[in-house]
PDB file of C-alpha atoms and ligand atoms in Angstrom:
ATOM      1  CA  MET A   1       5.535  14.941 -25.046  1.00  0.00           C
ATOM      2  CA  GLY A   2       7.812  17.584 -23.488  1.00  0.00           C
ATOM      3  CA  ALA A   3      11.381  16.988 -22.288  1.00  0.00           C
ATOM      4  CA  ILE A   4      10.283  16.838 -18.635  1.00  0.00           C
ATOM      5  CA  ASP A   5       7.556  14.283 -19.320  1.00  0.00           C
ATOM      6  CA  GLU A   6      10.069  12.188 -21.236  1.00  0.00           C
ATOM      7  CA  GLU A   7      12.566  12.348 -18.349  1.00  0.00           C
ATOM      8  CA  GLU A   8       9.876  11.342 -15.835  1.00  0.00           C
ATOM      9  CA  ARG A   9       8.831   8.469 -18.050  1.00  0.00           C
ATOM     10  CA  ARG A  10      12.435   7.293 -18.304  1.00  0.00           C
ATOM     11  CA  LEU A  11      12.936   7.464 -14.514  1.00  0.00           C
ATOM     12  CA  ARG A  12       9.740   5.501 -13.858  1.00  0.00           C
ATOM     13  CA  GLU A  13      10.701   2.885 -16.444  1.00  0.00           C
ATOM     14  CA  ALA A  14      14.092   2.472 -14.722  1.00  0.00           C
ATOM     15  CA  MET A  15      12.304   2.123 -11.345  1.00  0.00           C
ATOM     16  CA  VAL A  16      10.016  -0.583 -12.778  1.00  0.00           C
ATOM     17  CA  GLY A  17      13.074  -2.372 -14.239  1.00  0.00           C
ATOM     18  CA  GLU A  18      14.669  -2.382 -10.786  1.00  0.00           C
ATOM     19  CA  VAL A  19      11.424  -3.677  -9.222  1.00  0.00           C
ATOM     20  CA  GLU A  20      11.271  -6.490 -11.808  1.00  0.00           C
ATOM     21  CA  ARG A  21      14.906  -7.481 -11.167  1.00  0.00           C
ATOM     22  CA  MET A  22      14.294  -7.591  -7.416  1.00  0.00           C
ATOM     23  CA  ALA A  23      11.089  -9.586  -7.956  1.00  0.00           C
ATOM     24  CA  ALA A  24      13.086 -12.174  -9.933  1.00  0.00           C
ATOM     25  CA  THR A  25      15.853 -12.356  -7.307  1.00  0.00           C
ATOM     26  CA  LEU A  26      13.403 -12.809  -4.436  1.00  0.00           C
ATOM     27  CA  SER A  27      10.971 -15.085  -6.275  1.00  0.00           C
ATOM     28  CA  PRO A  28      12.089 -18.249  -4.390  1.00  0.00           C
ATOM     29  CA  SER A  29      10.750 -16.718  -1.142  1.00  0.00           C
ATOM     30  CA  THR A  30       7.853 -14.659  -2.495  1.00  0.00           C
ATOM     31  CA  ALA A  31       6.569 -17.494  -4.727  1.00  0.00           C
ATOM     32  CA  ARG A  32       5.803 -14.815  -7.367  1.00  0.00           C
ATOM     33  CA  ARG A  33       7.870 -15.287 -10.504  1.00  0.00           C
ATOM     34  CA  ALA A  34       7.010 -11.932 -11.967  1.00  0.00           C
ATOM     35  CA  PHE A  35       4.592  -9.204 -11.000  1.00  0.00           C
ATOM     36  CA  SER A  36       1.375  -8.819 -12.945  1.00  0.00           C
ATOM     37  CA  PRO A  37       1.545  -6.496 -15.978  1.00  0.00           C
ATOM     38  CA  ARG A  38      -1.364  -4.498 -14.479  1.00  0.00           C
ATOM     39  CA  VAL A  39       0.654  -3.800 -11.315  1.00  0.00           C
ATOM     40  CA  LEU A  40       3.732  -2.770 -13.332  1.00  0.00           C
ATOM     41  CA  ALA A  41       1.575  -0.523 -15.537  1.00  0.00           C
ATOM     42  CA  ALA A  42       0.206   1.203 -12.422  1.00  0.00           C
ATOM     43  CA  LEU A  43       3.765   1.836 -11.173  1.00  0.00           C
ATOM     44  CA  ARG A  44       4.669   3.293 -14.570  1.00  0.00           C
ATOM     45  CA  ALA A  45       1.663   5.616 -14.450  1.00  0.00           C
ATOM     46  CA  VAL A  46       1.731   7.137 -10.957  1.00  0.00           C
ATOM     47  CA  PRO A  47       4.000  10.215 -10.592  1.00  0.00           C
ATOM     48  CA  ARG A  48       5.736   9.208  -7.324  1.00  0.00           C
ATOM     49  CA  HIS A  49       7.713  12.471  -7.199  1.00  0.00           C
ATOM     50  CA  LEU A  50       4.504  14.455  -6.636  1.00  0.00           C
ATOM     51  CA  PHE A  51       3.840  12.561  -3.386  1.00  0.00           C
ATOM     52  CA  VAL A  52       7.145  13.462  -1.706  1.00  0.00           C
ATOM     53  CA  ALA A  53       8.541  16.771  -0.414  1.00  0.00           C
ATOM     54  CA  PRO A  54      10.572  18.872  -2.898  1.00  0.00           C
ATOM     55  CA  GLU A  55      13.854  17.969  -1.155  1.00  0.00           C
ATOM     56  CA  HIS A  56      13.253  14.248  -1.864  1.00  0.00           C
ATOM     57  CA  GLN A  57      11.969  14.579  -5.425  1.00  0.00           C
ATOM     58  CA  ALA A  58      15.354  13.769  -6.951  1.00  0.00           C
ATOM     59  CA  ASP A  59      15.221  10.358  -5.213  1.00  0.00           C
ATOM     60  CA  ALA A  60      11.551   9.680  -5.922  1.00  0.00           C
ATOM     61  CA  TYR A  61      12.262   6.923  -8.467  1.00  0.00           C
ATOM     62  CA  VAL A  62      15.097   5.227  -6.599  1.00  0.00           C
ATOM     63  CA  ASN A  63      14.093   1.837  -5.167  1.00  0.00           C
ATOM     64  CA  ARG A  64      14.171   2.883  -1.513  1.00  0.00           C
ATOM     65  CA  PRO A  65      11.839   4.236   1.157  1.00  0.00           C
ATOM     66  CA  LEU A  66      11.622   8.026   1.646  1.00  0.00           C
ATOM     67  CA  PRO A  67      10.569  10.193   4.600  1.00  0.00           C
ATOM     68  CA  ILE A  68       7.139  11.805   4.252  1.00  0.00           C
ATOM     69  CA  GLY A  69       7.198  13.813   7.488  1.00  0.00           C
ATOM     70  CA  TYR A  70       5.705  13.182  10.932  1.00  0.00           C
ATOM     71  CA  GLY A  71       8.184  10.307  11.474  1.00  0.00           C
ATOM     72  CA  GLN A  72       6.582   8.250   8.677  1.00  0.00           C
ATOM     73  CA  THR A  73       7.974   6.840   5.422  1.00  0.00           C
ATOM     74  CA  ILE A  74       6.699   5.919   1.979  1.00  0.00           C
ATOM     75  CA  SER A  75       7.663   2.265   1.310  1.00  0.00           C
ATOM     76  CA  GLN A  76      10.273   1.416  -1.313  1.00  0.00           C
ATOM     77  CA  PRO A  77       8.720   0.844  -4.767  1.00  0.00           C
ATOM     78  CA  PHE A  78       9.526  -2.897  -4.657  1.00  0.00           C
ATOM     79  CA  ILE A  79       7.493  -3.357  -1.458  1.00  0.00           C
ATOM     80  CA  VAL A  80       4.586  -1.306  -2.875  1.00  0.00           C
ATOM     81  CA  ALA A  81       4.675  -3.544  -5.977  1.00  0.00           C
ATOM     82  CA  LEU A  82       4.963  -6.787  -3.989  1.00  0.00           C
ATOM     83  CA  MET A  83       2.100  -5.967  -1.616  1.00  0.00           C
ATOM     84  CA  THR A  84      -0.087  -4.800  -4.489  1.00  0.00           C
ATOM     85  CA  ASP A  85       0.704  -7.916  -6.526  1.00  0.00           C
ATOM     86  CA  LEU A  86      -0.085 -10.206  -3.571  1.00  0.00           C
ATOM     87  CA  LEU A  87      -3.553  -8.597  -3.345  1.00  0.00           C
ATOM     88  CA  ASP A  88      -4.492  -9.911  -6.842  1.00  0.00           C
ATOM     89  CA  ILE A  89      -6.792  -6.942  -7.459  1.00  0.00           C
ATOM     90  CA  GLU A  90      -9.411  -7.147 -10.206  1.00  0.00           C
ATOM     91  CA  PRO A  91     -10.975  -4.099 -11.890  1.00  0.00           C
ATOM     92  CA  GLY A  92     -14.299  -4.364 -10.023  1.00  0.00           C
ATOM     93  CA  ASP A  93     -12.737  -4.778  -6.564  1.00  0.00           C
ATOM     94  CA  ARG A  94     -13.325  -2.755  -3.411  1.00  0.00           C
ATOM     95  CA  VAL A  95     -10.032  -2.316  -1.587  1.00  0.00           C
ATOM     96  CA  LEU A  96      -9.317  -1.097   1.948  1.00  0.00           C
ATOM     97  CA  GLU A  97      -5.962   0.506   2.765  1.00  0.00           C
ATOM     98  CA  ILE A  98      -4.794   1.222   6.320  1.00  0.00           C
ATOM     99  CA  GLY A  99      -2.111   3.940   6.550  1.00  0.00           C
ATOM    100  CA  THR A 100      -2.653   6.364   3.658  1.00  0.00           C
ATOM    101  CA  GLY A 101       0.627   8.159   4.410  1.00  0.00           C
ATOM    102  CA  CYS A 102       1.438  10.363   1.431  1.00  0.00           C
ATOM    103  CA  GLY A 103      -1.176   8.620  -0.746  1.00  0.00           C
ATOM    104  CA  TYR A 104       1.243   7.024  -3.229  1.00  0.00           C
ATOM    105  CA  GLN A 105       0.175   3.442  -2.528  1.00  0.00           C
ATOM    106  CA  THR A 106      -3.454   4.651  -2.595  1.00  0.00           C
ATOM    107  CA  ALA A 107      -2.957   6.042  -6.106  1.00  0.00           C
ATOM    108  CA  VAL A 108      -1.436   2.741  -7.284  1.00  0.00           C
ATOM    109  CA  LEU A 109      -4.384   0.781  -5.834  1.00  0.00           C
ATOM    110  CA  ALA A 110      -6.864   3.250  -7.353  1.00  0.00           C
ATOM    111  CA  ARG A 111      -5.584   2.410 -10.854  1.00  0.00           C
ATOM    112  CA  LEU A 112      -6.319  -1.279 -10.301  1.00  0.00           C
ATOM    113  CA  ALA A 113      -9.572  -1.357  -8.308  1.00  0.00           C
ATOM    114  CA  ALA A 114     -13.069   0.091  -8.597  1.00  0.00           C
ATOM    115  CA  THR A 115     -12.919   1.897  -5.243  1.00  0.00           C
ATOM    116  CA  VAL A 116     -10.224   2.370  -2.617  1.00  0.00           C
ATOM    117  CA  PHE A 117     -11.215   3.125   0.971  1.00  0.00           C
ATOM    118  CA  THR A 118      -8.240   4.501   2.876  1.00  0.00           C
ATOM    119  CA  ILE A 119      -7.760   5.288   6.577  1.00  0.00           C
ATOM    120  CA  GLU A 120      -4.970   7.419   8.070  1.00  0.00           C
ATOM    121  CA  LEU A 121      -4.448   8.119  11.759  1.00  0.00           C
ATOM    122  CA  SER A 122      -2.539  11.372  11.274  1.00  0.00           C
ATOM    123  CA  GLU A 123      -4.788  14.305  10.384  1.00  0.00           C
ATOM    124  CA  PRO A 124      -2.095  16.373   8.601  1.00  0.00           C
ATOM    125  CA  LEU A 125      -0.921  13.393   6.513  1.00  0.00           C
ATOM    126  CA  ALA A 126      -4.519  12.517   5.572  1.00  0.00           C
ATOM    127  CA  GLN A 127      -5.115  16.131   4.570  1.00  0.00           C
ATOM    128  CA  ARG A 128      -2.006  16.319   2.414  1.00  0.00           C
ATOM    129  CA  ALA A 129      -2.638  12.937   0.743  1.00  0.00           C
ATOM    130  CA  GLY A 130      -6.205  14.040  -0.040  1.00  0.00           C
ATOM    131  CA  ASP A 131      -4.883  17.255  -1.627  1.00  0.00           C
ATOM    132  CA  THR A 132      -2.329  15.380  -3.755  1.00  0.00           C
ATOM    133  CA  LEU A 133      -4.834  12.758  -4.933  1.00  0.00           C
ATOM    134  CA  GLY A 134      -7.354  15.500  -5.720  1.00  0.00           C
ATOM    135  CA  ARG A 135      -4.786  17.461  -7.739  1.00  0.00           C
ATOM    136  CA  LEU A 136      -3.987  14.321  -9.749  1.00  0.00           C
ATOM    137  CA  GLY A 137      -7.680  13.744 -10.425  1.00  0.00           C
ATOM    138  CA  VAL A 138      -7.834  10.367  -8.630  1.00  0.00           C
ATOM    139  CA  ALA A 139     -11.590  10.140  -8.119  1.00  0.00           C
ATOM    140  CA  ASN A 140     -12.267   6.578  -6.914  1.00  0.00           C
ATOM    141  CA  VAL A 141     -10.871   7.021  -3.389  1.00  0.00           C
ATOM    142  CA  GLN A 142     -12.794   7.528  -0.164  1.00  0.00           C
ATOM    143  CA  SER A 143     -10.728   8.568   2.834  1.00  0.00           C
ATOM    144  CA  ARG A 144     -11.208   8.969   6.521  1.00  0.00           C
ATOM    145  CA  THR A 145      -9.034   9.923   9.459  1.00  0.00           C
ATOM    146  CA  GLY A 146      -8.974   7.446  12.342  1.00  0.00           C
ATOM    147  CA  ASP A 147      -7.672   4.173  13.719  1.00  0.00           C
ATOM    148  CA  GLY A 148      -7.406   1.561  10.977  1.00  0.00           C
ATOM    149  CA  ASN A 149      -7.212  -1.344  13.463  1.00  0.00           C
ATOM    150  CA  LEU A 150     -11.000  -1.375  13.389  1.00  0.00           C
ATOM    151  CA  GLY A 151     -11.277  -1.330   9.603  1.00  0.00           C
ATOM    152  CA  TRP A 152     -14.232   0.401   7.916  1.00  0.00           C
ATOM    153  CA  SER A 153     -17.244  -1.743   8.825  1.00  0.00           C
ATOM    154  CA  GLU A 154     -19.861   0.354   6.934  1.00  0.00           C
ATOM    155  CA  ALA A 155     -17.995  -0.198   3.650  1.00  0.00           C
ATOM    156  CA  ALA A 156     -17.164  -3.907   4.264  1.00  0.00           C
ATOM    157  CA  PRO A 157     -16.772  -6.537   2.932  1.00  0.00           C
ATOM    158  CA  PHE A 158     -13.612  -5.873   0.901  1.00  0.00           C
ATOM    159  CA  ASP A 159     -11.990  -7.922  -1.854  1.00  0.00           C
ATOM    160  CA  ALA A 160      -8.532  -6.904  -0.675  1.00  0.00           C
ATOM    161  CA  ILE A 161      -7.068  -5.152   2.383  1.00  0.00           C
ATOM    162  CA  LEU A 162      -3.544  -3.695   2.632  1.00  0.00           C
ATOM    163  CA  VAL A 163      -1.992  -2.495   5.885  1.00  0.00           C
ATOM    164  CA  ALA A 164       1.054  -0.227   5.518  1.00  0.00           C
ATOM    165  CA  ALA A 165       2.236  -0.395   9.138  1.00  0.00           C
ATOM    166  CA  ALA A 166       3.269  -3.349  11.305  1.00  0.00           C
ATOM    167  CA  ALA A 167       0.733  -4.825  13.722  1.00  0.00           C
ATOM    168  CA  PRO A 168       1.811  -7.052  16.641  1.00  0.00           C
ATOM    169  CA  GLU A 169      -0.690  -9.608  15.328  1.00  0.00           C
ATOM    170  CA  VAL A 170      -3.275  -9.839  12.541  1.00  0.00           C
ATOM    171  CA  PRO A 171      -6.170  -7.527  13.580  1.00  0.00           C
ATOM    172  CA  ASP A 172      -9.383  -9.599  13.941  1.00  0.00           C
ATOM    173  CA  ALA A 173     -11.571  -6.725  12.714  1.00  0.00           C
ATOM    174  CA  LEU A 174      -9.761  -6.702   9.370  1.00  0.00           C
ATOM    175  CA  VAL A 175     -10.110 -10.465   8.860  1.00  0.00           C
ATOM    176  CA  ALA A 176     -13.825 -10.106   9.646  1.00  0.00           C
ATOM    177  CA  GLN A 177     -14.151  -7.464   6.895  1.00  0.00           C
ATOM    178  CA  LEU A 178     -12.704  -9.698   4.132  1.00  0.00           C
ATOM    179  CA  ALA A 179     -15.165 -11.072   1.569  1.00  0.00           C
ATOM    180  CA  PRO A 180     -14.943 -14.813   0.859  1.00  0.00           C
ATOM    181  CA  GLY A 181     -11.965 -15.339  -1.475  1.00  0.00           C
ATOM    182  CA  ALA A 182     -10.411 -11.988  -0.437  1.00  0.00           C
ATOM    183  CA  ARG A 183      -6.863 -11.304   0.732  1.00  0.00           C
ATOM    184  CA  LEU A 184      -5.291  -9.236   3.520  1.00  0.00           C
ATOM    185  CA  VAL A 185      -1.615  -8.260   3.082  1.00  0.00           C
ATOM    186  CA  LEU A 186       0.206  -6.813   6.075  1.00  0.00           C
ATOM    187  CA  PRO A 187       3.488  -6.692   7.985  1.00  0.00           C
ATOM    188  CA  VAL A 188       3.259  -8.443  11.377  1.00  0.00           C
ATOM    189  CA  GLY A 189       5.727  -8.229  14.251  1.00  0.00           C
ATOM    190  CA  GLY A 190       7.817  -5.816  16.302  1.00  0.00           C
ATOM    191  CA  SER A 191      11.571  -5.630  15.718  1.00  0.00           C
ATOM    192  CA  ASP A 192      11.306  -8.840  13.675  1.00  0.00           C
ATOM    193  CA  GLN A 193       8.586  -8.430  11.041  1.00  0.00           C
ATOM    194  CA  GLN A 194       7.229 -10.681   8.306  1.00  0.00           C
ATOM    195  CA  LEU A 195       5.025  -9.736   5.404  1.00  0.00           C
ATOM    196  CA  ILE A 196       1.915 -11.938   5.723  1.00  0.00           C
ATOM    197  CA  VAL A 197      -0.938 -12.816   3.378  1.00  0.00           C
ATOM    198  CA  VAL A 198      -4.205 -13.920   4.967  1.00  0.00           C
ATOM    199  CA  GLU A 199      -6.645 -15.471   2.534  1.00  0.00           C
ATOM    200  CA  LYS A 200     -10.287 -15.996   3.455  1.00  0.00           C
ATOM    201  CA  ARG A 201     -11.745 -19.126   1.851  1.00  0.00           C
ATOM    202  CA  SER A 202     -15.347 -19.431   0.714  1.00  0.00           C
ATOM    203  CA  ASP A 203     -16.143 -21.457   3.898  1.00  0.00           C
ATOM    204  CA  GLN A 204     -14.868 -18.436   5.960  1.00  0.00           C
ATOM    205  CA  SER A 205     -11.743 -20.309   7.149  1.00  0.00           C
ATOM    206  CA  THR A 206      -8.431 -18.476   6.734  1.00  0.00           C
ATOM    207  CA  VAL A 207      -5.026 -19.492   5.392  1.00  0.00           C
ATOM    208  CA  LEU A 208      -1.949 -17.560   6.455  1.00  0.00           C
ATOM    209  CA  ARG A 209       1.296 -17.357   4.446  1.00  0.00           C
ATOM    210  CA  GLU A 210       4.608 -15.706   5.379  1.00  0.00           C
ATOM    211  CA  ILE A 211       6.285 -14.000   2.419  1.00  0.00           C
ATOM    212  CA  ILE A 212       9.519 -12.179   3.364  1.00  0.00           C
ATOM    213  CA  PRO A 213      11.045 -10.258   6.287  1.00  0.00           C
ATOM    214  CA  VAL A 214      10.178  -6.542   6.106  1.00  0.00           C
ATOM    215  CA  CYS A 215      10.653  -3.339   8.106  1.00  0.00           C
ATOM    216  CA  PHE A 216       7.639  -1.037   8.628  1.00  0.00           C
ATOM    217  CA  VAL A 217       6.685   1.682  11.105  1.00  0.00           C
ATOM    218  CA  PRO A 218       4.398   0.331  13.852  1.00  0.00           C
ATOM    219  CA  LEU A 219       0.625   0.355  13.432  1.00  0.00           C
ATOM    220  CA  ALA A 220      -0.407   2.715  16.221  1.00  0.00           C
ATOM    221  CA  ARG A 221      -3.314   1.995  18.489  1.00  0.00           C
ATOM    222  CA  LYS A 222      -5.556   4.911  19.320  1.00  0.00           C
ATOM    223  CA  LYS A 223      -5.863   5.101  23.076  1.00  0.00           C
ATOM    224  CA  PRO A 224      -9.392   4.289  24.213  1.00  0.00           C
ATOM    225  CA  ALA A 225     -11.326   7.197  25.688  1.00  0.00           C
ATOM    226  CA  PRO A 226     -10.884   7.276  29.488  1.00  0.00           C
ATOM    227  CA  ASP A 227     -13.752   5.866  31.571  1.00  0.00           C
ATOM    228  CA  ILE A 228     -15.808   8.555  33.212  1.00  0.00           C
TER     229      ILE A 228
HETATM  230  N1  LIG B 301       1.477   3.595   2.115  1.00  0.00           N
HETATM  231  C1  LIG B 301       1.967   4.835   2.607  1.00  0.00           C
HETATM  232  C2  LIG B 301       3.034   4.654   3.629  1.00  0.00           C
HETATM  233  C3  LIG B 301       2.480   4.711   4.932  1.00  0.00           C
HETATM  234  S1  LIG B 301       3.567   4.706   6.323  1.00  0.00           S
HETATM  235  C4  LIG B 301       2.483   5.707   1.493  1.00  0.00           C
HETATM  236  O1  LIG B 301       2.408   5.310   0.323  1.00  0.00           O
HETATM  237  O2  LIG B 301       2.919   6.810   1.802  1.00  0.00           O
HETATM  238  C5  LIG B 301       2.381   4.112   7.484  1.00  0.00           C
HETATM  239  C6  LIG B 301       1.240   5.041   7.730  1.00  0.00           C
HETATM  240  O3  LIG B 301       0.342   4.392   8.630  1.00  0.00           O
HETATM  241  C7  LIG B 301       1.624   6.352   8.388  1.00  0.00           C
HETATM  242  O4  LIG B 301       1.137   7.405   7.616  1.00  0.00           O
HETATM  243  C8  LIG B 301       0.950   6.297   9.762  1.00  0.00           C
HETATM  244  O5  LIG B 301       0.499   7.568  10.206  1.00  0.00           O
HETATM  245  C9  LIG B 301      -0.221   5.367   9.483  1.00  0.00           C
HETATM  246  N2  LIG B 301      -0.776   4.682  10.645  1.00  0.00           N
HETATM  247  C10 LIG B 301      -0.109   4.178  11.724  1.00  0.00           C
HETATM  248  N3  LIG B 301      -0.973   3.594  12.563  1.00  0.00           N
HETATM  249  C11 LIG B 301      -2.219   3.723  12.010  1.00  0.00           C
HETATM  250  C12 LIG B 301      -3.524   3.316  12.435  1.00  0.00           C
HETATM  251  N4  LIG B 301      -3.743   2.655  13.561  1.00  0.00           N
HETATM  252  N5  LIG B 301      -4.563   3.620  11.611  1.00  0.00           N
HETATM  253  C13 LIG B 301      -4.369   4.292  10.434  1.00  0.00           C
HETATM  254  N6  LIG B 301      -3.151   4.694  10.021  1.00  0.00           N
HETATM  255  C14 LIG B 301      -2.095   4.417  10.797  1.00  0.00           C
END
């Protein structure tokens, strides 16, 4: 391994250490004592610095959000880890992600699931994330540009759904696209947001759990086409 690889490995290990410390501190509210080893291994493996602009690369492994352009941000590593852990992804799972952004969270999910379907509203962000994921050889991702509020009905049902932007309420279309036993993790609210887990039971009923207060960009709504 070269000196640069070794330095990257060290920075990622330090980031994971920070994520684990924060997970322990917040465990009374998250009800997760420690994150799954699979989730931590995915965080160790994905080169976060390659998803951010050169001017932010030095901060890529610090536990904080970073700008990714177009007024959007990549979530802090702890939140990526928490949301991923709450999804309880198994190797054969089909996962839907709303808000591809720079594609970092997508790459983490792709290491844990069989296939990740990801939707991004912004064309330039979707394009750039697709380029980055392609360059890294992440092959089990299908992406589309559009409004994630409606989910991806042709690919449903999903074993897990993650929304990376805050909705005013839980979108019905996403709950409808959960398989029995599947989970939806998303921030809900306006200026006062909570991270929520919606679990669909085998009888199709849903259970909702609030995890912790969070701060995400709003989930945009594509304006409907004007009536003619
Ligand atoms: N997980 C991302 C962070 C995304 S920030 C990452 O790792 O980089 C939230 C993203 O949601 C932004 O890219 C924004 O453009 C996108 N977004 C906002 N509203 C959306 C909608 N209705 N459908 C799909 N994507 C949306």
